[in-house]
Amino acid sequence: MRRDKTGTAMPYEVIIDKNVEAAMRDGTILRADVFRPLSDGSFPVLISRTPYDKTRPIYKRVAKFMATQGYICVLQDIRGRYCSDGTFHLARNGRETTTDAEDGYDSVEWAAGLAGSDGKVCIWGHSYSSWSSWMAAPTKPPHLISLFGSGMAARILDNTRGILETGRRLHWMYQQAADARLREGDLSGPANRDEADALWYDVERFKWIWFLPLDEIPDHAFASLTPQLKDYMRIQDRETWGFDEIHPEVDVPTCSVTGWYDRIIGAIEQYEGMEENGPEHLRGKHRLIVGPWGHGMGVLTRNQGVLDFGSEAEALYEELLLEWCDLTLKGLEPTAKAPVRVFIMGENRWHDEHEWPPKRAVLTDYFLHSDGSANTSSGDGGLSMNAPDAEPVDKYTYDPRDPVMSLMSKDVQMEPHWQSPNNNRQDVLVYQTPILEQDLQVTGPVRLVIWVGSDAPDTDFTAKLIDVHPDGSAVNVTYGIIRCRYRDGYDTSAPPLNPDEVYELSIALNPTGILFQKGHRIRLDVSSSDFPNFDRNHNTGADYWVDAELRTARQIVYHDAIRPSRLILSVIPR
């Protein structure tokens, strides 16, 4: 930051060089917009590599701000997208299918050599741009000093559970197809992301999310990306990201940012992996920030869905990035001293932690109870710390023709929603505590161990943790799902379910940080669908992408002394 004659800090004026060319090792030209401080001095460089169009307003906002603070900020279209040459390959189809590692190395070194660079580079990005950052880091570009990533899980299977995220994935592909069409000379539209969104919401969404079999989606639906989409459907049970495998090779400090309502909250595992398996000399130098936010980098705001998390929840992406870069590239003292900062919902305050998950958290069992009628929010399902004795089972029928619909944003991103639309469904079992007599803080992993039976050869079971307010309104906190064919792991072929057997399943819900307040209730919803957040299980045992058959499944949930189904919460002593 420059200063005037009185010593007062003054932001730099900014100049922008557009479509600056960088040649990759194979000769492919990638293009970037370079935001520079108007000065003869030398500055650290930030680079973000995106498939989403480097001219998007949120990118330009961040880049311009960082340039005013004394950084050269590079926004680059990745290979095969928008202004860059080459062919685009989906990250979700595997690390080995893209050139993001090689292109990342080449781009970092190219950026370090830009006029006005001091040779220090931070690679940063959100979602796919975070993917490209994590792909570049283990290649060890000599000038790479640090990494700042948000909205990118270490393992894709911890995010998808091996199940197609139908609504979000098809919407995302439709967005990307707009640029793919233009590159092929197809002017039939939509011509850009905004037009694609409008057409998807108004017309295309309901056409494709219900389409069966998915493998017969016509090629024109997603342009030249349709074959890659169909390839992706076939590898849902494969770990195609596996960043946990490369953490030992990432030899720079990293900062991971996510939110409790981020679909890709597995960004937390990037921090855990670097602290546990990264180079020893960097232990304690990594950072983790978890707010009450969803997946969008431009909406780190207090208002998320139906909830207002208060003024402390307000943040700007560029300010988080600035603090990290000031620390790692300029050596300035950070405002936050603790390596982990988490926002506790309900209390609506930030907490500093020295590790994740917090060591003081106590894994506490809340057992499922009922007299056999836990169906609907008016049923007799209960949650308590008392272990069950002899209790009748709960039953429901899951029909994939009438799935429990996901209560999410219109682009199928997770956010807080009132749960009343699903309250009276007979295929939703509801277990809830009595009214809490004191506050209860839950911070860390959440898991449901549940004993079940089904007459289907394969089916799903879902879990949703919910906060019930004193007036009876209920809002989602976190969720999980398991496809029974993966009950023994993704690389193990579990046999079809036997209708005469009972199975113990373990469902990992996304981690959370919440204060269940005195006067509230803790609620758990159990069902077999969460659509279109996750694809419907057809209950046939066939491969879902070629299967057009749908059959009902009769489900049983057990909770007795021999089969004690239980919700396991990470409770923080207060």
Coordinates of C-alpha atoms in Angstrom, one line a residue:
M1 CA 0.0 0.0 0.0
R2 CA 1.4 3.4 -0.9
R3 CA 1.2 6.3 1.5
D4 CA 0.7 10.1 1.1
K5 CA 3.0 12.7 2.7
T6 CA 1.2 12.3 6.1
G7 CA 1.7 8.5 6.1
T8 CA -1.9 7.7 5.4
A9 CA -2.4 4.6 3.3
M10 CA -3.7 5.2 -0.1
P11 CA -5.0 2.6 -2.6
Y12 CA -3.3 2.3 -5.9
E13 CA -4.9 3.2 -9.1
V14 CA -5.4 0.2 -11.4
I15 CA -4.6 -0.5 -15.0
I16 CA -5.8 -3.6 -16.8
D17 CA -4.0 -5.5 -19.6
K18 CA -6.6 -7.7 -21.4
N19 CA -6.0 -11.1 -23.0
V20 CA -2.4 -11.3 -22.3
E21 CA -1.0 -14.5 -23.9
A22 CA 0.9 -17.3 -22.1
A23 CA 2.3 -20.2 -24.1
M24 CA 2.0 -23.6 -22.3
R25 CA 4.7 -26.3 -22.7
D26 CA 2.8 -27.9 -25.7
G27 CA 2.4 -24.5 -27.4
T28 CA -1.3 -24.0 -26.5
I29 CA -2.0 -20.3 -25.8
L30 CA -4.0 -19.4 -22.7
R31 CA -5.1 -15.8 -22.2
A32 CA -5.4 -13.7 -19.1
D33 CA -6.5 -10.3 -17.9
V34 CA -3.8 -8.7 -15.7
F35 CA -4.8 -6.1 -13.1
R36 CA -1.8 -3.9 -12.1
P37 CA -1.2 -1.2 -9.6
L38 CA -0.3 2.0 -11.4
S39 CA 3.2 2.3 -10.1
D40 CA 6.8 1.7 -11.1
G41 CA 7.4 -0.6 -8.1
S42 CA 7.5 -4.4 -8.0
F43 CA 4.6 -6.4 -6.4
P44 CA 3.6 -9.9 -5.5
V45 CA 1.5 -11.7 -8.0
L46 CA -1.9 -13.5 -7.6
I47 CA -3.2 -15.9 -10.2
S48 CA -6.6 -17.5 -10.5
R49 CA -7.3 -20.0 -13.4
T50 CA -11.0 -20.4 -14.2
P51 CA -13.3 -22.2 -16.6
Y52 CA -16.1 -19.7 -15.8
D53 CA -15.0 -16.7 -17.9
K54 CA -12.4 -14.4 -16.4
T55 CA -14.6 -11.3 -17.1
R56 CA -17.3 -12.3 -14.5
P57 CA -18.1 -9.4 -12.2
I58 CA -17.1 -11.2 -9.0
Y59 CA -13.6 -12.0 -10.4
K60 CA -13.0 -8.5 -11.6
R61 CA -14.2 -7.1 -8.3
V62 CA -11.7 -9.2 -6.4
A63 CA -8.8 -8.6 -8.9
K64 CA -9.3 -4.8 -8.9
F65 CA -9.4 -4.7 -5.1
M66 CA -6.2 -6.7 -4.8
A67 CA -4.5 -4.4 -7.3
T68 CA -5.5 -1.4 -5.3
Q69 CA -3.7 -3.0 -2.3
G70 CA -0.4 -3.5 -4.1
Y71 CA -0.7 -6.8 -5.9
I72 CA -0.6 -7.8 -9.5
C73 CA -3.7 -10.0 -10.0
V74 CA -4.0 -12.4 -13.0
L75 CA -7.3 -13.9 -14.1
Q76 CA -6.8 -16.6 -16.7
D77 CA -9.2 -18.6 -18.7
I78 CA -8.2 -22.3 -18.5
R79 CA -7.5 -24.4 -21.5
G80 CA -10.4 -24.8 -23.8
R81 CA -12.6 -22.1 -22.2
Y82 CA -13.6 -18.7 -23.4
C83 CA -10.6 -16.8 -24.7
S84 CA -8.0 -19.6 -24.2
D85 CA -7.1 -22.1 -26.9
G86 CA -7.1 -25.9 -26.6
T87 CA -9.6 -28.5 -25.5
F88 CA -11.5 -28.5 -22.2
H89 CA -11.7 -31.7 -20.1
L90 CA -13.9 -32.1 -17.0
A91 CA -12.1 -32.1 -13.6
R92 CA -14.7 -34.5 -12.3
N93 CA -13.6 -37.2 -14.7
G94 CA -10.2 -37.4 -13.0
R95 CA -6.9 -35.6 -12.3
E96 CA -5.2 -37.5 -15.1
T97 CA -7.8 -36.4 -17.7
T98 CA -6.8 -32.7 -17.5
T99 CA -3.7 -30.7 -18.1
D100 CA -4.4 -28.4 -15.1
A101 CA -1.3 -29.6 -13.3
E102 CA 1.1 -28.8 -16.2
D103 CA -0.8 -25.7 -17.2
G104 CA -0.8 -24.5 -13.6
Y105 CA 2.9 -24.9 -13.3
D106 CA 3.5 -23.1 -16.5
S107 CA 1.1 -20.3 -15.7
V108 CA 2.6 -19.6 -12.2
E109 CA 6.1 -19.4 -13.7
W110 CA 4.8 -17.2 -16.5
A111 CA 3.0 -14.9 -14.0
A112 CA 6.2 -14.6 -11.9
G113 CA 8.0 -13.2 -14.9
L114 CA 5.4 -10.5 -15.7
A115 CA 6.7 -6.9 -15.7
G116 CA 6.5 -5.4 -12.2
S117 CA 6.5 -8.8 -10.5
D118 CA 8.6 -9.3 -7.4
G119 CA 8.7 -13.0 -8.1
K120 CA 6.4 -14.1 -5.3
V121 CA 3.2 -15.9 -6.4
C122 CA 0.0 -17.0 -4.6
I123 CA -2.4 -19.2 -6.6
W124 CA -6.0 -18.8 -5.6
G125 CA -9.5 -19.6 -6.6
H126 CA -13.0 -20.8 -5.7
S127 CA -14.6 -24.1 -6.6
Y128 CA -13.2 -25.2 -10.0
S129 CA -10.5 -22.4 -9.8
S130 CA -9.6 -24.0 -6.4
W131 CA -9.3 -27.3 -8.2
S132 CA -6.9 -25.9 -10.7
S133 CA -4.9 -24.3 -7.8
W134 CA -4.6 -27.6 -5.9
M135 CA -3.6 -29.3 -9.2
A136 CA -0.8 -26.9 -9.7
A137 CA 0.6 -26.8 -6.1
P138 CA 2.2 -30.3 -6.0
T139 CA 4.1 -29.6 -9.2
K140 CA 6.1 -27.2 -7.1
P141 CA 6.6 -24.1 -9.3
P142 CA 9.7 -22.4 -8.0
H143 CA 8.0 -19.1 -7.5
L144 CA 4.8 -20.4 -5.8
I145 CA 4.7 -19.1 -2.2
S146 CA 1.2 -19.9 -1.0
L147 CA -2.3 -21.2 -2.0
F148 CA -5.7 -19.8 -1.1
G149 CA -8.6 -22.1 -2.0
S150 CA -12.3 -22.2 -1.3
G151 CA -15.2 -24.5 -2.1
M152 CA -13.1 -27.5 -3.1
A153 CA -13.2 -30.8 -1.3
A154 CA -10.1 -33.0 -0.9
R155 CA -12.1 -36.1 -1.9
I156 CA -15.0 -36.1 -4.4
L157 CA -16.6 -39.2 -2.8
D158 CA -16.9 -37.4 0.6
N159 CA -19.0 -34.8 -1.3
T160 CA -21.1 -37.0 -3.7
R161 CA -21.2 -40.3 -1.6
G162 CA -20.9 -42.0 -5.0
I163 CA -24.3 -40.6 -6.2
L164 CA -24.9 -38.2 -9.1
E165 CA -25.9 -34.8 -7.8
T166 CA -28.6 -34.7 -10.5
G167 CA -29.9 -31.1 -10.2
R168 CA -26.6 -29.3 -9.6
R169 CA -24.5 -31.4 -12.1
L170 CA -26.9 -31.1 -15.0
H171 CA -27.4 -27.4 -14.3
W172 CA -23.6 -26.9 -14.2
M173 CA -23.1 -28.8 -17.4
Y174 CA -25.8 -26.7 -19.1
Q175 CA -24.0 -23.5 -18.0
Q176 CA -20.7 -24.7 -19.4
A177 CA -22.3 -25.9 -22.7
A178 CA -23.0 -22.2 -23.6
D179 CA -19.3 -21.5 -24.2
A180 CA -18.8 -24.9 -25.8
R181 CA -21.5 -24.2 -28.4
L182 CA -20.0 -20.8 -29.3
R183 CA -16.6 -22.4 -29.7
E184 CA -18.1 -24.8 -32.2
G185 CA -19.8 -22.0 -34.2
D186 CA -23.3 -23.0 -32.9
L187 CA -25.2 -19.8 -32.4
S188 CA -28.5 -21.4 -31.5
G189 CA -28.0 -20.3 -27.9
P190 CA -27.9 -19.9 -25.0
A191 CA -24.9 -17.6 -25.7
N192 CA -23.7 -17.1 -22.1
R193 CA -24.0 -18.2 -18.5
D194 CA -26.8 -15.8 -17.7
E195 CA -28.9 -16.9 -20.7
A196 CA -28.2 -20.5 -19.8
D197 CA -29.4 -20.0 -16.3
A198 CA -32.6 -18.3 -17.4
L199 CA -33.4 -21.0 -20.0
W200 CA -32.6 -23.8 -17.5
Y201 CA -34.8 -22.5 -14.8
D202 CA -37.7 -21.8 -17.1
V203 CA -37.6 -24.7 -19.5
E204 CA -34.8 -27.2 -19.5
R205 CA -34.5 -28.1 -15.8
F206 CA -37.7 -30.2 -15.5
K207 CA -37.0 -31.8 -18.9
W208 CA -33.7 -33.3 -17.9
I209 CA -33.6 -33.9 -14.1
W210 CA -36.5 -36.4 -14.6
F211 CA -35.2 -37.9 -17.8
L212 CA -34.7 -41.7 -17.9
P213 CA -32.5 -43.3 -18.7
L214 CA -29.9 -40.6 -18.3
D215 CA -27.5 -42.3 -20.7
E216 CA -30.0 -41.5 -23.5
I217 CA -29.9 -37.7 -23.0
P218 CA -29.4 -36.5 -26.6
D219 CA -26.1 -35.0 -27.5
H220 CA -27.6 -31.6 -28.3
A221 CA -28.7 -31.1 -24.7
F222 CA -25.1 -30.3 -23.4
A223 CA -23.3 -29.7 -26.7
S224 CA -19.9 -31.3 -27.0
L225 CA -19.8 -31.8 -23.3
T226 CA -22.5 -34.5 -23.4
P227 CA -20.1 -37.4 -23.9
Q228 CA -18.0 -36.2 -20.9
L229 CA -21.1 -36.0 -18.8
K230 CA -22.1 -39.5 -19.7
D231 CA -18.5 -40.7 -18.9
Y232 CA -18.8 -39.0 -15.5
M233 CA -22.0 -40.8 -14.7
R234 CA -20.3 -44.1 -15.1
I235 CA -17.5 -43.4 -12.5
Q236 CA -19.6 -42.1 -9.6
D237 CA -18.0 -44.6 -7.3
R238 CA -14.4 -43.6 -8.2
E239 CA -12.2 -41.2 -6.3
T240 CA -11.4 -38.9 -9.2
W241 CA -10.0 -36.0 -7.1
G242 CA -8.0 -37.6 -4.3
F243 CA -6.2 -34.5 -3.2
D244 CA -5.4 -36.3 0.0
E245 CA -2.9 -38.3 -2.0
I246 CA -1.0 -35.2 -3.0
H247 CA -0.9 -33.3 0.2
P248 CA 2.6 -34.5 1.1
E249 CA 3.8 -32.8 -2.2
V250 CA 2.2 -29.4 -1.5
D251 CA 5.2 -27.5 -0.2
V252 CA 3.5 -24.1 0.5
P253 CA 1.2 -22.8 3.3
T254 CA -2.5 -23.1 2.4
C255 CA -5.7 -21.4 3.4
S256 CA -9.0 -23.2 3.0
V257 CA -12.4 -21.3 3.1
T258 CA -15.8 -22.9 3.2
G259 CA -19.2 -22.6 4.8
W260 CA -21.5 -24.9 6.8
Y261 CA -24.0 -24.8 3.9
D262 CA -21.3 -25.3 1.2
R263 CA -22.1 -28.4 -0.8
I264 CA -18.4 -28.9 -1.1
I265 CA -17.6 -28.5 2.6
G266 CA -14.9 -31.1 2.1
A267 CA -12.6 -28.1 1.8
I268 CA -12.2 -28.7 5.6
E269 CA -10.4 -31.9 4.7
Q270 CA -7.8 -29.9 2.7
Y271 CA -6.8 -28.2 5.9
E272 CA -6.9 -31.5 7.9
G273 CA -4.9 -33.3 5.2
M274 CA -2.2 -30.6 5.1
E275 CA -1.8 -30.5 8.8
E276 CA -1.7 -34.3 9.1
N277 CA 0.1 -35.3 6.0
G278 CA 1.7 -32.2 4.5
P279 CA 5.4 -31.3 4.9
E280 CA 6.3 -31.1 8.6
H281 CA 7.9 -27.7 8.3
L282 CA 4.5 -26.3 7.4
R283 CA 2.5 -27.8 10.2
G284 CA 0.7 -24.9 12.0
K285 CA 1.1 -22.6 9.1
H286 CA -2.1 -23.6 7.3
R287 CA -5.4 -21.8 7.9
L288 CA -9.1 -22.8 7.9
I289 CA -12.1 -20.4 7.8
V290 CA -15.7 -21.8 8.0
G291 CA -18.6 -19.3 7.9
P292 CA -22.4 -19.8 7.9
W293 CA -22.3 -19.5 4.1
G294 CA -23.2 -21.5 1.0
H295 CA -21.0 -22.3 -2.0
G296 CA -20.9 -18.8 -3.7
M297 CA -17.8 -16.7 -3.2
G298 CA -19.8 -13.6 -3.9
V299 CA -22.4 -14.1 -1.1
L300 CA -20.5 -14.3 2.1
T301 CA -23.3 -12.4 3.8
R302 CA -25.3 -12.5 7.0
N303 CA -28.5 -13.5 5.1
Q304 CA -28.4 -17.1 4.0
G305 CA -31.7 -18.6 2.8
V306 CA -34.3 -18.0 5.5
L307 CA -31.9 -17.1 8.2
D308 CA -30.1 -13.9 9.3
F309 CA -26.8 -14.8 11.0
G310 CA -26.1 -11.3 12.2
S311 CA -23.5 -8.7 11.4
E312 CA -20.4 -10.9 12.3
A313 CA -21.3 -13.2 9.4
E314 CA -20.7 -10.5 6.9
A315 CA -17.4 -10.9 4.9
L316 CA -15.9 -10.0 1.6
Y317 CA -14.0 -12.7 -0.3
E318 CA -11.3 -10.2 -1.3
E319 CA -10.6 -9.2 2.3
L320 CA -10.1 -12.8 3.3
L321 CA -7.7 -13.2 0.4
L322 CA -5.9 -10.0 1.2
E323 CA -5.2 -11.0 4.8
W324 CA -3.7 -14.3 3.6
C325 CA -1.6 -12.7 1.0
D326 CA -0.4 -9.9 3.3
L327 CA 0.7 -12.7 5.7
T328 CA 2.4 -15.1 3.2
L329 CA 3.6 -12.7 0.5
K330 CA 4.4 -9.5 2.5
G331 CA 5.0 -10.9 6.0
L332 CA 2.4 -8.6 7.6
E333 CA 1.0 -9.6 11.0
P334 CA -2.5 -11.3 10.6
T335 CA -5.6 -10.1 12.5
A336 CA -6.6 -13.6 13.4
K337 CA -3.9 -15.5 15.4
A338 CA -5.6 -18.9 15.6
P339 CA -5.2 -21.3 12.6
V340 CA -8.9 -22.2 12.6
R341 CA -11.8 -19.8 12.7
V342 CA -15.4 -21.2 12.7
F343 CA -18.7 -19.4 12.9
I344 CA -21.1 -20.9 15.4
M345 CA -24.6 -20.6 14.1
G346 CA -27.3 -19.9 16.6
E347 CA -24.8 -18.0 18.8
N348 CA -23.8 -16.1 15.6
R349 CA -20.2 -15.5 16.7
W350 CA -16.8 -16.5 15.5
H351 CA -14.8 -19.0 17.5
D352 CA -11.0 -19.4 17.3
E353 CA -9.7 -23.0 17.4
H354 CA -6.3 -24.5 17.4
E355 CA -7.2 -27.7 15.6
W356 CA -10.0 -29.3 13.6
P357 CA -12.1 -31.0 14.8
P358 CA -11.9 -29.5 18.3
K359 CA -10.3 -32.0 20.6
R360 CA -12.6 -31.0 23.4
A361 CA -15.7 -32.1 21.5
V362 CA -17.4 -35.1 23.1
L363 CA -19.0 -37.6 20.7
T364 CA -22.4 -38.0 22.2
D365 CA -25.1 -40.6 21.2
Y366 CA -28.7 -39.5 20.8
F367 CA -30.7 -42.7 20.4
L368 CA -33.7 -43.0 18.1
H369 CA -37.0 -44.0 19.8
S370 CA -40.7 -44.5 18.8
D371 CA -43.8 -46.5 19.4
G372 CA -43.7 -47.5 15.7
S373 CA -45.2 -44.3 14.3
A374 CA -42.3 -41.9 13.6
N375 CA -43.8 -41.0 10.2
T376 CA -44.3 -37.2 9.7
S377 CA -43.4 -34.4 12.1
S378 CA -46.6 -35.2 14.1
G379 CA -45.4 -38.8 14.7
D380 CA -44.1 -40.3 17.9
G381 CA -40.4 -40.4 17.0
G382 CA -38.0 -39.2 19.7
L383 CA -34.3 -38.6 20.3
S384 CA -32.7 -39.0 23.7
M385 CA -29.4 -40.0 25.4
N386 CA -31.3 -43.0 26.9
A387 CA -30.5 -46.2 25.2
P388 CA -33.5 -48.1 23.8
D389 CA -34.9 -51.3 25.2
A390 CA -37.6 -53.2 23.4
E391 CA -39.3 -51.0 20.8
P392 CA -41.3 -51.6 17.6
V393 CA -39.8 -50.8 14.2
D394 CA -40.7 -47.8 12.0
K395 CA -41.8 -48.5 8.4
Y396 CA -42.3 -46.4 5.3
T397 CA -42.5 -46.9 1.5
Y398 CA -40.1 -45.2 -0.8
D399 CA -41.4 -44.5 -4.3
P400 CA -38.8 -42.9 -6.7
R401 CA -41.7 -41.6 -8.8
D402 CA -42.6 -39.4 -5.8
P403 CA -39.2 -38.6 -4.1
V404 CA -38.7 -36.3 -1.1
M405 CA -37.8 -33.1 -2.8
S406 CA -34.6 -31.2 -1.8
L407 CA -35.4 -27.9 -0.2
M408 CA -32.5 -25.8 -1.6
S409 CA -31.8 -22.8 -3.7
K410 CA -33.1 -22.8 -7.3
D411 CA -29.6 -23.7 -8.6
V412 CA -29.6 -26.7 -6.2
Q413 CA -27.1 -25.2 -3.8
M414 CA -27.5 -25.9 -0.1
E415 CA -28.9 -23.1 2.1
P416 CA -31.2 -22.9 5.2
H417 CA -34.8 -23.6 4.3
W418 CA -38.0 -24.1 6.3
Q419 CA -38.8 -27.8 6.3
S420 CA -42.6 -27.6 6.4
P421 CA -43.2 -28.8 2.8
N422 CA -41.9 -32.3 3.9
N423 CA -43.5 -32.3 7.4
N424 CA -46.5 -34.5 6.5
R425 CA -44.8 -37.0 4.2
Q426 CA -45.4 -40.6 5.3
D427 CA -42.0 -41.5 3.8
V428 CA -40.1 -39.3 6.2
L429 CA -39.4 -40.6 9.7
V430 CA -39.0 -37.7 12.3
Y431 CA -37.1 -38.1 15.5
Q432 CA -36.7 -35.1 17.8
T433 CA -35.6 -34.3 21.3
P434 CA -37.8 -32.8 24.0
I435 CA -37.5 -29.0 24.3
L436 CA -33.9 -28.2 25.3
E437 CA -33.6 -26.9 28.8
Q438 CA -30.1 -25.4 28.1
D439 CA -28.0 -24.5 25.1
L440 CA -26.2 -27.3 23.3
Q441 CA -23.2 -26.5 21.1
V442 CA -22.4 -29.0 18.3
T443 CA -19.1 -28.4 16.4
G444 CA -17.5 -31.1 14.3
P445 CA -18.4 -34.3 12.6
V446 CA -22.0 -35.6 12.6
R447 CA -22.9 -39.3 12.0
L448 CA -26.0 -41.5 12.0
V449 CA -25.6 -45.2 12.8
I450 CA -28.8 -46.8 11.7
W451 CA -30.2 -50.4 11.6
V452 CA -32.4 -51.0 8.5
G453 CA -34.1 -53.5 6.3
S454 CA -35.4 -53.2 2.8
D455 CA -37.1 -55.4 0.2
A456 CA -35.1 -53.7 -2.6
P457 CA -31.8 -55.1 -3.8
D458 CA -30.3 -51.7 -3.5
T459 CA -31.8 -48.5 -2.0
D460 CA -30.8 -45.2 -0.3
F461 CA -31.2 -43.9 3.2
T462 CA -30.9 -40.2 4.0
A463 CA -30.3 -38.3 7.2
K464 CA -31.1 -34.6 7.8
L465 CA -30.2 -32.7 11.0
I466 CA -32.7 -30.0 11.7
D467 CA -33.1 -27.1 14.3
V468 CA -36.7 -26.8 15.5
H469 CA -37.5 -23.3 16.7
P470 CA -39.8 -22.5 19.7
D471 CA -42.7 -21.7 17.3
G472 CA -42.4 -25.1 15.6
S473 CA -40.7 -23.9 12.5
A474 CA -37.8 -26.1 11.5
V475 CA -34.7 -25.3 9.4
N476 CA -32.1 -27.7 8.0
V477 CA -28.6 -27.8 9.5
T478 CA -26.8 -30.6 7.6
Y479 CA -27.4 -33.7 5.7
G480 CA -26.0 -37.1 4.6
I481 CA -26.9 -40.1 2.4
I482 CA -25.8 -43.6 1.8
R483 CA -26.4 -45.9 -1.2
C484 CA -26.5 -49.4 0.2
R485 CA -24.4 -50.9 -2.6
Y486 CA -21.5 -48.8 -1.1
R487 CA -22.1 -49.9 2.5
D488 CA -18.8 -51.8 2.5
G489 CA -16.9 -49.0 0.7
Y490 CA -16.7 -47.6 -2.8
D491 CA -14.1 -50.1 -4.0
T492 CA -16.0 -53.1 -2.6
S493 CA -19.0 -54.7 -4.4
A494 CA -21.5 -55.3 -1.6
P495 CA -24.0 -58.0 -2.4
P496 CA -27.7 -57.1 -3.0
L497 CA -29.7 -56.5 0.1
N498 CA -31.6 -59.5 1.5
P499 CA -35.1 -58.7 2.6
D500 CA -34.8 -61.1 5.5
E501 CA -31.7 -59.4 6.9
V502 CA -31.0 -56.4 9.0
Y503 CA -28.1 -54.1 8.1
E504 CA -26.1 -51.6 10.2
L505 CA -25.3 -48.5 8.1
S506 CA -23.1 -45.5 9.0
I507 CA -24.2 -42.3 7.3
A508 CA -21.7 -39.4 7.5
L509 CA -23.5 -36.0 7.5
N510 CA -21.6 -32.9 6.6
P511 CA -19.8 -31.3 9.7
T512 CA -21.4 -28.4 11.3
G513 CA -21.0 -25.7 14.0
I514 CA -24.3 -24.7 15.7
L515 CA -25.6 -23.7 19.0
F516 CA -29.0 -25.4 19.5
Q517 CA -30.6 -22.8 21.8
K518 CA -32.5 -23.4 25.0
G519 CA -36.2 -23.7 24.0
H520 CA -35.3 -25.4 20.6
R521 CA -35.4 -29.0 19.7
I522 CA -32.9 -31.2 17.8
R523 CA -34.6 -33.1 15.0
L524 CA -33.5 -35.9 12.7
D525 CA -35.3 -36.7 9.5
V526 CA -34.7 -40.2 8.0
S527 CA -35.9 -41.1 4.5
S528 CA -34.7 -42.6 1.2
S529 CA -34.5 -39.7 -1.2
D530 CA -33.2 -36.1 -1.4
F531 CA -33.9 -35.2 -5.0
P532 CA -32.5 -33.5 -7.1
N533 CA -29.7 -32.9 -4.6
F534 CA -28.9 -36.6 -5.2
D535 CA -30.2 -38.8 -7.9
R536 CA -33.1 -41.1 -7.1
N537 CA -32.3 -44.7 -6.3
H538 CA -34.4 -46.8 -8.7
N539 CA -34.5 -49.7 -6.2
T540 CA -33.7 -52.2 -8.9
G541 CA -30.0 -52.8 -8.3
A542 CA -29.2 -51.9 -12.0
D543 CA -26.7 -49.2 -13.1
Y544 CA -28.7 -46.0 -12.7
W545 CA -27.5 -44.3 -15.9
V546 CA -29.0 -47.0 -18.2
D547 CA -32.0 -47.9 -16.0
A548 CA -35.4 -46.6 -16.9
E549 CA -37.3 -48.9 -14.4
L550 CA -38.5 -47.5 -11.1
R551 CA -39.9 -49.7 -8.3
T552 CA -41.0 -49.0 -4.8
A553 CA -39.1 -50.2 -1.7
R554 CA -40.5 -51.0 1.7
Q555 CA -38.1 -49.8 4.3
I556 CA -37.7 -50.7 8.0
V557 CA -35.8 -48.8 10.7
Y558 CA -34.9 -50.6 13.9
H559 CA -34.1 -49.0 17.2
D560 CA -34.0 -51.4 20.1
A561 CA -31.5 -52.8 22.6
I562 CA -29.9 -55.1 20.1
R563 CA -30.0 -52.6 17.2
P564 CA -29.6 -49.2 18.8
S565 CA -29.9 -46.7 16.0
R566 CA -28.2 -43.4 17.1
L567 CA -27.3 -39.9 16.0
I568 CA -23.7 -39.1 17.0
L569 CA -23.1 -35.4 17.7
S570 CA -19.8 -33.6 18.5
V571 CA -20.9 -31.8 21.6
I572 CA -18.7 -28.9 23.0
P573 CA -18.8 -28.7 26.8
R574 CA -20.0 -25.2 27.9

